Amino acid sequence: MNISERFFGRASIVMLAVGFIVVAALTGATVWLTLRASDQADWVSHTMEVEAKINDISALIERAESARRGYLITGQPADAAAARRTTVMLHAAATELQGMVTDNPVEVSRAAKLAALIDSRIARITRSLEGDVAAARRDFGTGDQTVLAAIGDLTGAMTSEETSLQRARSAAADWSVRTLLVVTVAAAIGILALGLGSVWLVRNYFQALRRSRQELEEVNQGLEEAVQERTADVLQANAEIQRFAYVVSHDLRAPLVNIMGFTSEIEAGLGDVVAALDAAAAQAPDLDLAAARQVVDEDWPEAIGFIRTSSEKMDRLINAILRLSREGRRTFTAERLRIGEVVEAIVDGMRHQIEERGITVRVEPLPDIMSDRLAIEQIFGNLVDNAVKYLDDSRPGEIAVRGFDRGRRVEFEVEDNGRGIAERDRERVFDLFRRAGAQDRPGEGIGLAHVRTLVRRLGGTILLSSELGRGTTFRILMPKTMPRGLQE
Amino acid sequence: MTQAVTIVMIEDDEGHARLIERNIRRAGIYNTIRHFVDGGSALKFLFEESEGLLAQSPALVLLDLNLPDMSGVDILARVKGDERLKRTPVVVLTTTDDKTEIQHCYDLGCNVYITKPVNYDSFATAIRQLGLFLSVIQVPEVEA
C-alpha cells in the first residue's frame, strides 16, 4: 500500500491523540477505581469491627450475668466487684456501638434500643449488688429472661444486618478490583493496538519513501544514460559533420585554384590578343574589328572581373568552413575557469570601442566552470562582440552579462538593448553565412554558427530571445563540468 | 639543378599540373617533367618499371597529398622508407595547410612543404619561387 505524506501526517496525529486519550482515561479510571476499592475495603473492615463489637457486647452480658449469679450464690464482695467492672465495660461497649453504626439508620435505632435494654439490665444488676443479698435472690429470675431474649434478638438482628452489609460491601469492592483489571487490560490492548498501528504506518511510510527514492534514482539513472547516449550521438554526428566540412572545403579549393589560375592566364593572354588585333587593324584597315574589340576591351575583362570576385568570395567562405572544421576537430581540455575574469578580459579588449561609443557594460558575478578555455573565450567573445556591433545608434548602448548556478548546470545570459532580431531570423542567425537585419556591418555570418557549434560541443545549448528594435538576449545552458567524452 | 634531374609530378588535378608546369617553365626550369595523375602509376614508375626512376637519372618529386587512389602521405612514406630513394628530395605541394598534416609529412622525411595558395597571383609566385629554388638545389646521384 502506498501511503501519501498527507495521510501519514493525519494518521499519525490521530493515533497520537487517541493514544493520549486512552492513557488519560486509563489513569482516571485507575485512580477512581482504586480509591473506590480502598474505600469499600474500609467499609468492609468497619462492618467486621461492628460485628466484633456486637459479639463483645453479647459476651459481656453473659459475663455480667454470671458474675451477678456468682455474687448471689456466694455473697462474696469480689464477685460483686467483678460484676460491677463488667457492667462498666458493657456500658462503654454499648455507647461505642452506637457511635459505630451512625452510617445505617436502622442499626442506629437498634443500637439505641440495645443500649437502653443494656442500661436497664445494668441498673437491675447494680441493684442486686447493693448488699441485700436475700432481696436480690428473691428478685433474681423475674422478668430477666424477656429482657435477655430481647437483647439476644437485637444483637442477632444487628449481626445478620452487618453480615449482609459486609457481603454487599465485599462484592462492591470485588467489582471495583475486577473492573480495574478489565479497564487496565482493555487499555493495554488499546495501546498495544495503537503501537502496532503506528509501527505499521511508519513501516509502510518508510517503505513508500524508499520505493519512491528508488524510482527516483532509477529515473535519474535513466536520464543520465539518456543524456550520455544523446551526448555520444551528438558528438558522433558532430565529428562526422566536421570531417565532411573538412573534406568538402578541401576538395572545393582545388577547382577554385584552377578557376582563378586559368582566369589569370586568360587575362594575361588578353594582352596578346589586343596586340594581335592592333596589328591586324594596321595591316588591313578594311577589316571590321569593332565586335572583336568590344569583346576584348569590355566583355571579357568584365567577365573576368565577375569570375574573380565570385571566386574570391568563394575562397573566403571555404576558408571560413575550414576554420570552423578545424576548431571543431580541436581537442578540448577542461580547466577551472573564472568566467567573470574571462568576460572582463574580453570587455577590456574592446574597451576603446566601448568608451568611444558610450556603451555601458555590466558584468554581474558569474559562476566558475570546468571547461575549455579557448572555446569559452570564443563563445563570450563572439556574443559580446555581436552585442557591441549590433547596438542601436539612436540610444545609449547597454550590455549585461549574467550567470546563474543551476545545480549541475550553469546558465549565462548576454543581454543588449541593440536593434534586435526579427522573428523569422531567430533560427537563421545560427546558420553559417546567414546574417539578420540590414547588412550594414562587416562580417561573414560565421560568429553565431561557430558559437552554437562550440556550445554544443561543450554539451550545452544556446537560445535567443529578442524583440525587434528593443534588444536581444542570448542564453547559454551548459554543464558545470565539461562531459568526459570531450576530453582526451 | 643539372639537366639530368627528372621532375616527377604526382598531381591528380590536370589544371593544377598545367599551371604548375607553366610557372616552373617561366622560372627557367626546363628539366623533364613526368606527370602522374594517381598514386598507383606513380609508385609503379618509381619502383617497378625497368626504365623507371631508379634505372634513370636522379629525380625530384613534386607530391600532392590528395590523390584519388591513395594519400600522398603513403607515397612519401614509401619513398623515404626505401634505401635507394630516401635521398630523393620530395616537395609536398598541396592545398592542405593542416598543422598536424604538415608535421606528419616532415616527420616522414619530406624536404619542403608548400601550401598551394588559392589566389592565383600568390600561386604563380610560389611556383616560380619553387622553380628558382629548384634551379639551385643539388640532387644526389642515383646509386646503382
XYZ file of C-alpha atoms in Angstrom:
632
model
C 0.000 0.000 0.000
C 1.199 3.401 -0.844
C 0.905 5.989 1.881
C 0.773 9.574 0.927
C 2.587 12.097 3.054
C -0.706 13.800 3.930
C -2.330 10.572 5.028
C 0.707 9.723 7.099
C 0.648 13.121 8.775
C -3.054 12.914 9.596
C -2.985 9.289 10.709
C -0.024 9.860 12.993
C -1.721 12.862 14.621
C -4.964 10.896 15.103
C -3.074 7.935 16.587
C -1.130 10.172 18.897
C -4.359 11.881 20.066
C -6.151 8.569 20.575
C -3.152 7.248 22.489
C -3.180 10.270 24.772
C -6.916 9.969 25.377
C -6.626 6.243 26.218
C -3.772 6.839 28.623
C -5.588 9.746 30.281
C -8.821 7.718 30.605
C -6.897 4.768 31.972
C -5.204 6.943 34.564
C -8.531 8.480 35.611
C -10.300 5.134 35.796
C -7.440 3.594 37.753
C -7.362 6.394 40.291
C -11.147 6.356 40.682
C -11.448 2.592 40.916
C -8.507 2.307 43.283
C -9.954 4.946 45.612
C -13.330 3.247 45.404
C -11.905 -0.199 46.156
C -9.930 1.021 49.163
C -12.987 2.913 50.396
C -15.086 -0.234 50.141
C -12.391 -2.269 51.851
C -12.529 0.250 54.713
C -16.256 -0.210 54.917
C -15.934 -3.983 54.942
C -13.463 -3.870 57.818
C -15.746 -1.361 59.594
C -18.622 -3.788 59.284
C -16.451 -6.510 60.694
C -15.489 -4.272 63.616
C -19.179 -3.627 64.283
C -19.848 -7.394 64.287
C -16.964 -7.925 66.651
C -18.352 -5.210 68.939
C -21.790 -6.832 68.936
C -20.156 -10.157 69.811
C -18.208 -8.388 72.593
C -21.450 -6.969 73.957
C -23.106 -10.426 73.949
C -20.117 -11.876 75.714
C -20.000 -9.034 78.290
C -23.695 -9.503 79.023
C -23.070 -13.206 79.649
C -20.107 -12.340 81.889
C -22.090 -9.712 83.842
C -24.967 -12.118 84.347
C -22.717 -14.911 85.500
C -20.775 -12.533 87.839
C -24.111 -11.404 89.295
C -25.173 -15.012 89.670
C -21.878 -15.854 91.383
C -22.338 -12.990 93.840
C -25.895 -14.032 94.621
C -24.690 -17.558 95.265
C -21.511 -16.768 97.209
C -22.214 -13.259 98.558
C -18.533 -12.550 98.069
C -17.715 -8.851 97.630
C -15.084 -9.859 94.987
C -17.809 -11.270 92.751
C -19.811 -8.085 93.175
C -16.765 -6.042 92.168
C -16.227 -8.247 89.089
C -19.863 -7.794 88.135
C -19.616 -4.032 88.512
C -16.440 -3.888 86.361
C -18.161 -5.877 83.657
C -21.205 -3.595 83.667
C -18.942 -0.564 83.230
C -17.294 -2.261 80.215
C -20.713 -3.253 78.931
C -21.973 0.289 79.123
C -18.880 1.571 77.323
C -19.258 -1.072 74.592
C -22.951 -0.198 74.088
C -22.081 3.505 73.763
C -19.228 2.673 71.367
C -21.515 0.566 69.203
C -23.941 3.465 68.957
C -21.062 5.648 67.713
C -20.013 2.992 65.170
C -23.294 2.446 63.370
C -24.131 6.083 62.550
C -23.960 5.220 58.786
C -27.031 2.981 58.970
C -30.359 4.453 60.382
C -31.887 1.009 61.020
C -28.840 -0.024 63.012
C -28.792 3.336 64.817
C -32.282 2.741 66.231
C -31.406 -0.872 67.015
C -28.205 0.197 68.771
C -30.176 2.818 70.758
C -32.743 0.195 71.792
C -29.941 -2.209 72.650
C -28.194 0.435 74.724
C -31.463 1.185 76.553
C -32.058 -2.514 77.245
C -28.468 -2.965 78.384
C -28.709 0.090 80.650
C -31.890 -1.318 82.204
C -30.090 -4.635 82.640
C -27.088 -2.826 84.206
C -29.450 -0.973 86.584
C -31.012 -4.254 87.663
C -27.623 -5.950 88.134
C -26.343 -2.938 90.053
C -29.430 -3.094 92.282
C -28.711 -6.800 93.029
C -25.214 -5.878 94.137
C -26.227 -3.271 96.722
C -25.746 -5.551 99.734
C -29.190 -7.045 100.370
C -28.372 -10.464 99.018
C -31.641 -12.040 100.283
C -33.770 -9.435 98.460
C -31.641 -9.836 95.345
C -32.056 -13.556 95.445
C -35.785 -13.123 95.586
C -35.678 -10.669 92.798
C -33.431 -12.921 90.557
C -35.181 -14.571 87.756
C -38.257 -12.308 87.498
C -38.536 -10.764 84.079
C -34.856 -11.395 83.314
C -35.481 -13.857 80.538
C -37.647 -11.481 78.464
C -35.066 -8.725 78.583
C -32.219 -11.091 77.760
C -34.270 -12.578 74.932
C -34.953 -9.080 73.611
C -31.232 -8.275 73.791
C -30.438 -11.579 72.073
C -32.921 -10.777 69.282
C -31.483 -7.300 68.824
C -27.870 -8.466 68.702
C -28.892 -11.275 66.309
C -30.698 -8.825 64.011
C -27.761 -6.451 64.103
C -25.266 -9.187 63.382
C -27.216 -10.518 60.431
C -27.656 -6.940 59.154
C -23.923 -6.359 59.416
C -23.193 -9.693 57.759
C -25.344 -8.845 54.779
C -23.790 -5.364 54.683
C -20.363 -6.938 54.753
C -21.300 -9.258 51.893
C -22.616 -6.369 49.804
C -19.551 -4.255 50.515
C -17.172 -7.081 49.745
C -18.987 -7.648 46.457
C -18.705 -3.929 45.620
C -15.008 -3.941 46.462
C -14.518 -7.039 44.311
C -16.352 -5.362 41.458
C -14.080 -2.343 41.670
C -10.979 -4.504 41.579
C -12.294 -6.621 38.697
C -13.361 -3.513 36.788
C -9.944 -2.016 37.356
C -8.382 -5.171 35.949
C -10.678 -5.156 32.931
C -10.092 -1.470 32.274
C -6.323 -1.890 32.575
C -6.273 -4.906 30.268
C -8.519 -3.110 27.751
C -6.335 -0.013 27.830
C -3.219 -2.142 27.468
C -4.751 -3.842 24.439
C -5.738 -0.452 23.037
C -2.249 0.986 23.500
C -0.721 -2.151 22.055
C -3.027 -1.871 19.038
C -2.132 1.789 18.622
C 1.535 0.967 18.900
C 1.235 -1.800 16.325
C -0.763 0.541 14.107
C 1.905 3.197 14.404
C 4.657 0.721 13.648
C 2.719 -0.499 10.624
C 2.079 3.042 9.488
C 5.690 4.122 9.900
C 6.977 0.972 8.229
C 4.659 1.436 5.280
C 5.502 5.074 5.048
C 9.207 4.363 5.020
C 8.737 1.598 2.502
C 6.826 4.002 0.309
C 9.571 6.573 0.788
C 12.247 4.036 -0.046
C 10.327 2.871 -3.091
C 9.863 6.372 -4.398
C 13.502 7.175 -3.739
C 14.477 4.050 -5.645
C 12.198 5.026 -8.505
C 13.705 8.476 -8.493
C 17.179 7.003 -8.603
C 16.180 4.752 -11.467
C 14.659 7.662 -13.345
C 17.801 9.682 -12.663
C 19.963 6.825 -13.830
C 17.858 6.518 -16.975
C 18.100 10.230 -17.579
C 21.820 10.160 -17.097
C 22.135 7.295 -19.547
C 19.828 9.018 -21.998
C 21.862 12.191 -21.734
C 25.098 10.264 -22.158
C 23.726 8.404 -25.169
C 22.430 11.604 -26.627
C 25.745 13.365 -25.988
C 27.582 10.496 -27.644
C 25.215 10.685 -30.629
C 25.635 14.415 -30.901
C 29.412 14.126 -30.626
C 29.426 11.407 -33.259
C 27.225 13.461 -35.606
C 29.338 16.500 -34.887
C 32.535 14.642 -35.692
C 31.021 13.401 -38.968
C 29.926 16.907 -39.914
C 33.381 18.227 -39.093
C 35.034 15.595 -41.259
C 32.561 16.296 -44.033
C 33.167 20.051 -43.813
C 36.883 19.465 -43.892
C 36.806 17.191 -46.933
C 34.307 19.338 -48.806
C 36.116 22.596 -48.191
C 39.341 20.963 -49.111
C 38.074 19.466 -52.304
C 36.332 22.711 -53.240
C 39.608 24.534 -53.025
C 41.318 22.535 -55.738
C 38.866 23.500 -58.543
C 38.935 27.048 -57.265
C 42.679 27.192 -57.808
C 42.028 26.192 -61.422
C 39.234 28.723 -61.916
C 41.341 31.529 -60.571
C 44.541 30.318 -62.207
C 43.167 29.927 -65.671
C 41.215 33.156 -65.371
C 44.523 34.876 -64.765
C 46.039 33.004 -67.696
C 43.203 34.238 -69.910
C 43.687 37.738 -68.600
C 47.396 37.519 -69.284
C 46.680 36.236 -72.801
C 44.247 39.057 -73.422
C 47.158 41.482 -73.913
C 48.460 39.295 -76.758
C 45.001 39.238 -78.365
C 44.746 43.038 -78.149
C 48.199 43.358 -79.710
C 47.189 40.936 -82.468
C 44.027 42.959 -83.149
C 46.088 46.151 -83.318
C 48.498 44.514 -85.790
C 45.589 43.202 -87.876
C 43.986 46.637 -87.938
C 47.268 48.198 -89.066
C 47.753 45.657 -91.860
C 44.192 45.523 -93.100
C 42.333 48.732 -92.274
C 39.261 47.448 -94.160
C 38.552 44.709 -91.640
C 35.597 45.360 -89.288
C 37.064 44.583 -85.914
C 34.565 46.549 -83.791
C 32.820 43.421 -82.426
C 36.124 41.730 -81.577
C 37.384 44.911 -79.886
C 34.179 45.124 -77.860
C 34.817 41.576 -76.651
C 38.472 42.017 -75.656
C 38.151 45.551 -74.314
C 34.925 45.287 -72.344
C 33.074 41.952 -72.273
C 35.981 39.708 -71.319
C 37.525 41.982 -68.692
C 34.050 42.348 -67.173
C 33.515 38.581 -67.245
C 36.947 38.008 -65.749
C 36.148 40.573 -63.047
C 32.962 38.704 -62.075
C 34.698 35.335 -62.098
C 37.430 36.759 -59.895
C 35.193 38.458 -57.302
C 32.974 35.376 -57.097
C 35.848 33.015 -56.728
C 37.428 35.275 -54.120
C 34.176 35.275 -52.174
C 34.003 31.511 -52.503
C 37.562 31.317 -51.261
C 36.658 33.332 -48.159
C 33.682 31.108 -47.433
C 35.681 27.929 -47.906
C 38.337 29.323 -45.597
C 35.664 30.043 -43.024
C 34.332 26.480 -43.220
C 37.857 25.150 -42.950
C 38.486 27.268 -39.904
C 35.280 26.079 -38.300
C 36.014 22.444 -39.038
C 39.500 22.863 -37.655
C 38.039 24.380 -34.499
C 35.585 21.511 -34.371
C 38.334 18.918 -34.502
C 40.380 20.567 -31.809
C 40.553 18.522 -28.628
C 39.058 20.335 -25.678
C 40.892 20.446 -22.390
C 38.883 21.120 -19.264
C 40.284 23.551 -16.732
C 38.786 25.617 -13.937
C 37.634 28.897 -15.470
C 36.700 32.048 -13.630
C 34.129 33.168 -16.165
C 33.948 36.589 -14.545
C 37.644 37.156 -15.320
C 37.297 35.725 -18.824
C 34.428 38.095 -19.648
C 36.197 41.073 -18.043
C 39.243 40.359 -20.207
C 37.059 40.293 -23.331
C 35.378 43.555 -22.356
C 38.781 45.105 -21.622
C 39.924 44.116 -25.093
C 37.064 46.157 -26.531
C 37.452 48.981 -24.003
C 38.417 51.576 -26.617
C 35.329 50.981 -28.766
C 33.066 50.731 -25.707
C 34.203 54.048 -24.261
C 34.163 55.839 -27.596
C 30.532 54.876 -28.206
C 29.468 55.457 -24.607
C 28.340 51.887 -24.034
C 27.578 50.614 -20.526
C 28.749 47.048 -19.960
C 27.661 45.388 -16.721
C 29.298 42.098 -15.794
C 27.453 40.541 -12.850
C 29.012 37.825 -10.656
C 29.381 34.701 -12.817
C 29.763 31.083 -11.613
C 33.046 29.251 -12.242
C 33.030 26.202 -14.513
C 35.322 23.381 -15.653
C 35.633 23.768 -19.403
C 37.868 24.521 -22.378
C 39.357 27.997 -22.093
C 39.660 28.804 -25.800
C 36.129 27.629 -26.590
C 34.640 29.655 -23.742
C 36.653 32.719 -24.761
C 35.419 32.388 -28.326
C 31.806 31.947 -27.211
C 31.755 35.011 -24.966
C 33.996 36.963 -27.351
C 31.568 36.453 -30.219
C 28.474 37.203 -28.127
C 29.904 40.399 -26.597
C 31.313 41.457 -29.967
C 27.905 40.913 -31.591
C 26.179 42.830 -28.810
C 28.504 45.785 -29.356
C 28.365 45.519 -33.138
C 24.587 45.483 -33.446
C 23.676 48.198 -30.946
C 21.090 50.743 -31.979
C 22.923 54.039 -32.541
C 19.817 56.048 -31.635
C 20.137 55.206 -27.902
C 22.965 54.648 -25.402
C 24.100 51.065 -25.567
C 23.623 48.807 -22.543
C 25.055 45.329 -22.338
C 24.708 42.966 -19.366
C 26.374 39.615 -18.768
C 24.732 37.469 -16.091
C 25.212 33.963 -14.761
C 23.173 31.570 -12.664
C 24.101 28.378 -10.859
C 21.581 25.666 -11.799
C 22.983 22.726 -9.832
C 24.950 20.567 -12.255
C 24.458 23.110 -14.990
C 25.079 26.809 -15.333
C 23.186 29.426 -17.253
C 24.747 32.533 -18.800
C 22.980 35.483 -20.331
C 24.324 38.168 -22.637
C 21.722 40.877 -22.983
C 21.827 44.018 -25.115
C 19.434 46.809 -25.962
C 20.507 46.773 -29.599
C 18.493 46.616 -32.767
C 17.091 43.141 -32.104
C 16.446 40.238 -34.428
C 13.188 39.772 -36.354
C 11.295 36.586 -35.536
C 11.881 34.998 -38.950
C 15.643 35.397 -38.490
C 15.921 33.961 -34.968
C 16.852 30.458 -36.113
C 18.622 31.646 -39.254
C 21.242 33.706 -37.428
C 22.776 30.474 -36.123
C 23.218 29.158 -39.678
C 26.554 29.502 -41.411
C 26.851 32.596 -43.645
C 23.409 33.904 -42.617
C 23.002 37.346 -41.060
C 19.958 39.253 -39.893
C 18.728 42.773 -40.484
C 20.404 45.490 -42.551
C 23.713 44.215 -43.966
C 25.485 47.392 -42.901
C 28.101 45.893 -40.561
C 31.172 43.914 -41.635
C 31.066 40.148 -41.214
C 30.759 36.820 -42.975
C 27.922 35.320 -40.925
C 30.175 32.891 -39.123
C 30.255 34.054 -35.482
C 26.987 32.627 -34.159
C 27.306 29.426 -36.181
C 30.689 28.998 -34.558
C 29.294 29.819 -31.110
C 26.489 27.285 -31.460
C 28.925 24.595 -32.632
C 31.187 25.288 -29.637
C 28.323 25.367 -27.123
C 27.000 22.050 -28.438
C 30.434 20.508 -28.310
C 30.670 21.549 -24.674
C 27.403 19.696 -24.073
C 25.224 22.802 -23.853
C 22.545 24.642 -25.745
C 22.152 28.257 -26.813
C 18.844 30.068 -27.085
C 17.952 33.580 -28.032
C 15.042 35.802 -27.213
C 14.718 39.113 -28.959
C 12.407 41.942 -29.757
C 12.992 43.880 -32.930
C 14.120 47.379 -32.064
C 14.398 46.590 -28.319
C 17.297 44.223 -27.856
C 18.439 40.634 -27.791
C 19.310 38.158 -25.058
C 21.422 35.092 -25.718
C 21.073 32.362 -23.118
C 23.615 29.570 -22.765
C 22.943 26.468 -20.692
C 25.918 24.199 -20.209
C 27.234 21.586 -17.788
C 29.285 22.980 -14.922
C 31.873 20.352 -15.758
C 32.611 19.543 -19.374
C 31.456 15.976 -20.303
C 34.264 13.439 -20.139
C 33.758 12.293 -23.759
C 35.162 15.593 -24.965
C 38.430 15.239 -23.135
C 41.363 13.114 -24.058
C 69.946 21.640 -60.834
C 71.625 19.604 -63.522
C 69.755 18.936 -66.723
C 69.649 15.239 -65.983
C 67.365 15.557 -62.979
C 63.822 14.399 -63.741
C 60.927 16.122 -62.011
C 58.278 13.588 -61.025
C 54.997 15.437 -60.556
C 52.254 13.454 -58.805
C 49.142 15.613 -59.119
C 45.616 14.386 -59.776
C 44.266 17.740 -60.915
C 45.133 18.279 -64.595
C 44.570 22.014 -64.271
C 46.922 22.309 -61.295
C 49.515 20.233 -63.097
C 49.301 22.504 -66.105
C 49.572 25.671 -64.015
C 52.495 24.250 -62.046
C 54.301 23.229 -65.224
C 53.773 26.626 -66.866
C 55.058 28.514 -63.851
C 58.055 26.247 -63.412
C 58.934 26.792 -67.042
C 58.510 30.525 -66.553
C 61.135 30.314 -63.827
C 63.506 28.924 -66.411
C 63.477 25.270 -65.449
C 63.391 23.022 -68.494
C 64.016 19.620 -66.920
C 61.890 16.677 -67.970
C 58.636 16.608 -66.061
C 56.923 13.228 -65.698
C 53.316 13.755 -64.674
C 51.210 11.122 -62.925
C 47.527 11.685 -62.047
C 47.273 8.889 -59.473
C 49.405 7.271 -56.803
C 49.368 3.794 -58.330
C 51.013 4.704 -61.619
C 53.453 6.995 -59.827
C 54.587 4.209 -57.458
C 54.854 1.839 -60.397
C 57.113 4.299 -62.182
C 59.192 4.958 -59.077
C 59.733 1.347 -58.024
C 58.861 -1.207 -60.678
C 59.276 -0.295 -64.326
C 62.513 -1.416 -65.885
C 63.003 2.056 -67.304
C 61.680 3.527 -64.062
C 63.231 6.241 -61.968
C 65.812 4.001 -60.351
C 67.269 2.983 -63.631
C 67.481 6.555 -64.801
C 68.709 9.919 -63.780
C 68.390 11.437 -60.350
C 64.983 12.883 -59.613
C 62.939 15.278 -57.530
C 59.371 14.522 -56.534
C 56.582 17.108 -56.525
C 53.824 15.478 -54.500
C 50.158 16.346 -53.997
C 48.631 14.750 -50.919
C 45.029 14.440 -52.120
C 45.099 11.676 -54.700
C 42.103 9.700 -55.880
C 43.520 6.240 -55.142
C 45.708 6.846 -52.092
C 47.074 9.513 -49.862
C 50.216 11.281 -50.939
C 51.452 10.655 -47.409
C 51.672 6.926 -48.211
C 53.810 7.667 -51.274
C 56.030 9.915 -49.161
C 56.438 7.134 -46.614
C 57.296 4.585 -49.320
C 59.891 6.857 -50.925
C 61.518 7.866 -47.641
C 61.411 4.279 -46.393
C 63.254 2.932 -49.423
C 67.018 2.550 -49.149
C 67.645 3.714 -52.708
C 65.115 6.517 -52.870
C 65.294 8.029 -49.412
C 67.698 10.769 -50.507
C 65.466 11.888 -53.344
C 64.095 15.316 -52.443
C 60.343 15.350 -52.041
C 58.459 18.642 -52.264
C 54.935 18.326 -50.960
C 52.763 20.757 -52.872
C 49.196 20.541 -51.723
C 46.121 22.528 -50.671
C 46.217 21.208 -47.103
C 47.523 23.623 -44.503
C 46.566 21.484 -41.540
C 49.275 21.747 -38.881
C 49.251 18.096 -37.889
C 49.437 17.054 -41.546
C 52.446 19.302 -42.119
C 54.177 17.928 -39.019
C 53.407 14.386 -40.066
C 54.947 14.977 -43.522
C 58.152 16.425 -42.106
C 58.319 13.548 -39.625
C 58.187 11.172 -42.558
C 61.128 12.972 -44.174
C 59.515 15.435 -46.561
C 62.073 18.048 -47.631
C 59.822 21.000 -48.418
C 56.153 21.512 -47.698
C 54.318 24.149 -49.714
C 50.634 25.012 -49.422
C 49.082 25.910 -52.759
C 47.716 29.429 -52.420
C 44.195 29.769 -53.809
C 44.875 33.267 -55.033
C 46.453 32.767 -58.421
C 48.997 35.530 -58.167
C 50.313 34.049 -54.976
C 50.131 30.592 -56.535
C 52.103 31.666 -59.579
C 54.627 33.472 -57.401
C 55.040 30.456 -55.131
C 55.592 28.065 -58.001
C 58.035 30.430 -59.697
C 59.973 30.738 -56.474
C 59.923 26.960 -56.204
C 61.349 26.893 -59.733
C 64.105 29.289 -58.668
C 64.756 27.087 -55.671
C 64.914 24.005 -57.907
C 67.439 25.754 -60.088
C 69.929 25.967 -57.236
C 69.456 22.830 -55.184
C 71.691 19.799 -55.513
C 70.104 16.442 -56.074
C 72.022 13.281 -55.100
C 73.112 10.874 -57.798
C 71.308 7.605 -58.279
C 73.086 4.771 -56.510
C 73.422 1.875 -58.805
